[in-house]
Tab-separated table of C-alpha atoms in Angstrom:
chain	number	residue	atom	x	y	z
A	149	ALA	CA	0.324	0.245	-0.470
A	150	GLN	CA	1.407	3.581	-0.571
A	151	ARG	CA	2.509	5.807	1.948
A	152	VAL	CA	3.031	9.583	2.347
A	153	THR	CA	4.780	10.898	5.098
A	154	GLN	CA	5.916	14.708	6.269
A	155	PRO	CA	8.871	14.718	8.505
A	156	GLU	CA	8.011	18.415	10.103
A	157	LYS	CA	5.064	19.044	12.634
A	158	LEU	CA	6.026	22.635	12.350
A	159	LEU	CA	7.998	24.581	11.220
A	160	SER	CA	8.965	28.181	11.688
A	161	VAL	CA	10.876	30.039	9.015
A	162	PHE	CA	10.937	34.720	9.175
A	163	LYS	CA	9.795	36.367	6.115
A	164	GLY	CA	12.768	37.062	3.413
A	165	ALA	CA	14.245	32.997	3.997
A	166	PRO	CA	14.054	30.122	1.643
A	167	VAL	CA	11.722	27.328	3.222
A	168	GLU	CA	11.488	23.762	2.117
A	169	LEU	CA	8.703	21.421	3.646
A	170	LYS	CA	9.717	17.638	2.691
A	171	CYS	CA	8.070	15.077	1.182
A	172	ASN	CA	8.436	11.221	1.239
A	173	TYR	CA	6.032	8.527	-0.252
A	174	SER	CA	6.463	4.994	-1.302
A	175	TYR	CA	5.030	3.232	-3.863
A	176	SER	CA	5.790	0.421	-6.621
A	177	GLY	CA	4.296	2.492	-9.183
A	178	SER	CA	4.579	6.009	-11.097
A	179	PRO	CA	2.231	8.142	-8.471
A	180	GLU	CA	0.746	11.237	-9.391
A	181	LEU	CA	1.961	14.443	-6.695
A	182	PHE	CA	0.302	16.715	-4.920
A	183	TRP	CA	0.804	19.750	-2.646
A	184	TYR	CA	-2.395	20.943	-1.057
A	185	VAL	CA	-2.920	24.017	1.586
A	186	GLN	CA	-5.302	24.704	4.140
A	187	TYR	CA	-5.524	28.662	5.187
A	188	SER	CA	-7.013	29.371	8.835
A	189	ARG	CA	-10.131	28.601	8.920
A	190	GLN	CA	-10.630	27.772	4.832
A	191	ARG	CA	-10.802	24.608	2.754
A	192	LEU	CA	-7.912	22.529	1.580
A	193	GLN	CA	-7.208	23.773	-2.138
A	194	LEU	CA	-4.327	23.038	-4.532
A	195	LEU	CA	-1.030	24.457	-5.030
A	196	LEU	CA	0.171	22.368	-7.424
A	197	ARG	CA	0.206	18.740	-9.263
A	198	HIS	CA	3.860	17.396	-9.994
A	199	ILE	CA	2.315	16.805	-14.144
A	200	SER	CA	1.973	20.208	-14.356
A	201	ARG	CA	5.670	21.351	-13.762
A	202	GLU	CA	4.356	24.657	-12.793
A	203	SER	CA	4.865	27.276	-9.695
A	204	ILE	CA	2.195	28.827	-8.002
A	205	LYS	CA	2.704	31.326	-5.896
A	206	GLY	CA	6.551	31.278	-5.786
A	207	PHE	CA	6.268	27.670	-4.604
A	208	THR	CA	7.674	24.745	-6.966
A	209	ALA	CA	7.827	21.291	-6.531
A	210	ASP	CA	10.371	18.278	-8.379
A	211	LEU	CA	9.266	15.121	-8.118
A	212	ASN	CA	12.826	13.132	-7.191
A	213	LYS	CA	12.070	9.218	-7.805
A	214	GLY	CA	15.296	7.789	-7.011
A	215	GLU	CA	14.494	9.632	-3.283
A	216	THR	CA	10.717	9.422	-4.004
A	217	SER	CA	10.176	13.013	-2.619
A	218	PHE	CA	8.072	15.675	-3.668
A	219	HIS	CA	10.047	18.475	-1.318
A	220	LEU	CA	7.895	22.146	-1.296
A	221	LYS	CA	9.732	24.936	-1.874
A	222	LYS	CA	10.207	28.622	-1.797
A	223	PRO	CA	12.914	30.777	-2.087
A	224	PHE	CA	12.113	33.656	-0.327
A	225	ALA	CA	9.087	32.953	2.528
A	226	GLN	CA	6.277	35.539	2.688
A	227	GLU	CA	3.586	35.777	5.752
A	228	GLU	CA	0.584	35.179	3.904
A	229	ASP	CA	1.991	31.475	2.991
A	230	SER	CA	1.700	30.830	6.612
A	231	ALA	CA	-1.009	27.789	6.074
A	232	MET	CA	-0.888	24.024	6.682
A	233	TYR	CA	0.221	22.096	3.751
A	234	TYR	CA	-0.133	19.231	2.753
A	235	CYS	CA	1.811	15.825	0.244
A	236	ALA	CA	-0.734	13.559	-1.503
A	237	LEU	CA	-0.524	11.257	-3.971
A	238	ARG	CA	-2.291	9.192	-6.463
A	239	THR	CA	-1.755	5.479	-7.308
A	240	THR	CA	-2.569	5.384	-11.862
A	241	SER	CA	-5.219	3.269	-11.328
A	242	GLY	CA	-7.208	4.763	-9.512
A	243	SER	CA	-8.712	8.367	-8.471
A	244	ARG	CA	-8.814	8.527	-4.874
A	245	LEU	CA	-5.344	10.229	-2.245
A	246	THR	CA	-2.892	9.641	-0.242
A	247	PHE	CA	-2.183	12.577	2.527
A	248	GLY	CA	0.367	13.309	4.380
A	249	GLU	CA	0.385	14.401	9.015
A	250	GLY	CA	0.564	17.784	7.058
A	251	THR	CA	3.541	20.894	8.478
A	252	GLN	CA	2.350	23.598	9.650
A	253	LEU	CA	4.186	26.273	8.463
A	254	THR	CA	4.622	29.835	9.926
A	255	VAL	CA	6.451	32.942	8.348
A	256	ASN	CA	7.298	34.994	11.309
A	257	PRO	CA	7.768	38.910	10.240
B	269	ASN	CA	-21.203	28.243	-9.062
B	270	ALA	CA	-20.680	27.065	-5.573
B	271	GLY	CA	-18.740	24.193	-5.634
B	272	VAL	CA	-18.746	21.551	-2.491
B	273	THR	CA	-20.790	22.730	0.167
B	274	GLN	CA	-21.210	21.060	2.956
B	275	THR	CA	-24.082	21.338	6.428
B	276	PRO	CA	-23.944	22.111	9.153
B	277	LYS	CA	-21.010	23.510	9.513
B	278	PHE	CA	-20.668	22.504	13.316
B	279	ARG	CA	-22.284	20.498	15.490
B	280	VAL	CA	-22.017	19.023	19.030
B	281	LEU	CA	-23.819	15.182	19.948
B	282	LYS	CA	-24.047	13.535	22.839
B	283	THR	CA	-21.854	9.842	22.648
B	284	GLY	CA	-24.562	7.360	21.553
B	285	GLN	CA	-26.708	9.998	19.635
B	286	SER	CA	-26.502	9.841	15.149
B	287	MET	CA	-26.686	12.342	12.619
B	288	THR	CA	-25.879	12.486	8.973
B	289	LEU	CA	-23.707	15.202	7.536
B	290	LEU	CA	-24.993	16.521	3.924
B	291	CYS	CA	-21.986	17.358	1.146
B	292	ALA	CA	-23.725	19.094	-2.124
B	293	GLN	CA	-21.339	19.870	-5.282
B	294	ASP	CA	-22.872	21.390	-7.914
B	295	MET	CA	-19.720	20.812	-10.839
B	296	ASN	CA	-21.492	17.335	-12.051
B	297	HIS	CA	-19.245	15.251	-10.529
B	298	GLU	CA	-18.474	11.291	-11.008
B	299	TYR	CA	-16.061	11.081	-7.449
B	300	MET	CA	-17.129	12.278	-4.239
B	301	TYR	CA	-15.051	11.546	-0.435
B	302	TRP	CA	-15.435	11.679	2.681
B	303	TYR	CA	-12.042	12.593	4.836
B	304	ARG	CA	-12.107	13.113	8.356
B	305	GLN	CA	-8.711	15.471	9.919
B	306	ASP	CA	-7.914	15.068	13.115
B	307	PRO	CA	-4.318	16.654	14.349
B	308	GLY	CA	-0.980	14.880	13.735
B	309	MET	CA	-2.891	12.497	11.712
B	310	GLY	CA	-3.341	14.434	8.408
B	311	LEU	CA	-6.906	14.037	6.167
B	312	ARG	CA	-8.019	9.920	6.138
B	313	LEU	CA	-10.384	8.449	4.163
B	314	ILE	CA	-13.602	7.487	5.319
B	315	HIS	CA	-15.747	6.287	1.968
B	316	TYR	CA	-16.099	7.298	-1.266
B	317	SER	CA	-18.202	7.330	-4.515
B	318	VAL	CA	-17.316	6.838	-7.972
B	319	GLY	CA	-20.530	7.512	-8.500
B	320	GLU	CA	-24.293	7.465	-8.426
B	321	GLY	CA	-25.720	4.675	-6.589
B	322	THR	CA	-22.112	3.715	-5.339
B	323	THR	CA	-20.057	3.717	-2.757
B	324	ALA	CA	-16.836	2.223	-1.080
B	325	LYS	CA	-14.848	1.734	2.096
B	326	GLY	CA	-12.056	3.719	2.772
B	327	GLU	CA	-9.051	3.813	5.720
B	328	VAL	CA	-11.671	4.072	8.304
B	329	PRO	CA	-14.855	3.120	7.735
B	330	ASP	CA	-16.296	1.744	10.330
B	331	GLY	CA	-18.375	3.216	12.334
B	332	TYR	CA	-19.730	5.484	9.461
B	333	ASN	CA	-21.969	4.385	6.794
B	334	VAL	CA	-23.319	6.838	3.633
B	335	SER	CA	-25.542	6.666	0.587
B	336	ARG	CA	-25.073	8.335	-2.780
B	337	LEU	CA	-28.619	8.402	-3.977
B	338	LYS	CA	-28.230	11.334	-6.524
B	339	LYS	CA	-25.457	12.760	-8.771
B	340	GLN	CA	-25.009	15.872	-7.040
B	341	ASN	CA	-25.093	14.827	-3.264
B	342	PHE	CA	-23.033	11.896	-0.152
B	343	LEU	CA	-24.645	11.551	2.914
B	344	LEU	CA	-21.944	10.352	6.110
B	345	GLY	CA	-24.226	9.043	8.966
B	346	LEU	CA	-23.146	8.398	12.398
B	347	GLU	CA	-25.656	5.823	13.704
B	348	SER	CA	-24.617	6.164	17.235
B	349	ALA	CA	-21.435	8.803	17.667
B	350	ALA	CA	-18.486	8.088	19.751
B	351	PRO	CA	-15.906	10.069	20.967
B	352	SER	CA	-13.192	9.119	18.855
B	353	GLN	CA	-15.333	10.390	16.047
B	354	THR	CA	-14.884	14.079	17.072
B	355	SER	CA	-13.050	15.488	14.372
B	356	VAL	CA	-13.337	17.655	11.401
B	357	TYR	CA	-14.903	16.065	8.788
B	358	PHE	CA	-14.186	17.164	5.045
B	359	CYS	CA	-15.907	16.198	1.481
B	360	ALA	CA	-14.897	15.991	-1.411
B	361	SER	CA	-15.616	15.915	-5.633
B	362	SER	CA	-13.921	14.728	-8.287
B	363	SER	CA	-14.442	14.418	-11.673
B	364	GLY	CA	-12.504	11.039	-12.799
B	365	LYS	CA	-8.841	10.184	-12.651
B	366	ALA	CA	-7.421	11.564	-14.919
B	367	ALA	CA	-3.786	12.760	-15.663
B	368	GLY	CA	-3.415	15.923	-12.866
B	369	GLU	CA	-7.348	15.522	-12.047
B	370	THR	CA	-7.260	17.310	-8.358
B	371	GLN	CA	-10.378	17.460	-5.584
B	372	TYR	CA	-12.172	20.297	-4.713
B	373	PHE	CA	-12.881	20.620	-0.710
B	374	GLY	CA	-15.549	22.020	0.798
B	375	PRO	CA	-15.269	24.046	3.921
B	376	GLY	CA	-15.893	20.941	6.973
B	377	THR	CA	-17.512	20.365	9.293
B	378	ARG	CA	-16.889	20.273	12.690
B	379	LEU	CA	-18.110	17.372	14.861
B	380	LEU	CA	-18.198	16.702	18.686
B	381	VAL	CA	-19.227	13.990	20.031
B	382	LEU	CA	-19.214	14.431	23.885
């Protein structure tokens, strides 16, 4: 069975500093990886997906199949980036998502 | 479009009581899902549906039942609530399982079981 691990429950950085949220996965096939974000008291929303290879709000994530990782990065964090971030995996044969435990990011002024 | 909506927003139950959470989507999506969100555990799938009239178990189905009588609605029922079911419940929907397909989430229902 597939699994997603986010090793940091809490991450705190200062405004303007680089930030990296880690995501590791285990799955024997070729997965699809996503990052979802949940701002305070709001619903989860898609931030980015690996298949699109896009940059959203300055965030990027690269799928590293050798290290089975999909880390989320931003070179200069902003206060409005403070939120809960979830990494999620979808298998090639299904529609279901498997979520990691989440990382609460706080960007201090 | 309202997207995915959930009713109620907040509810307090006593142990043993029953209730139904309603999820509605207006995007004509085939797939719908119910998750629970608990601190340190991320989102865990309770039940899901791949079309009207179908349901299937997710990771943590015990103590819950679901029904999908209409394509736009997905109901989650608790027959006899327990304190362990205190959680935030999210509904989501998606159009399919094509590459890159994403799920759209509702605003959540906070449930407290005393």
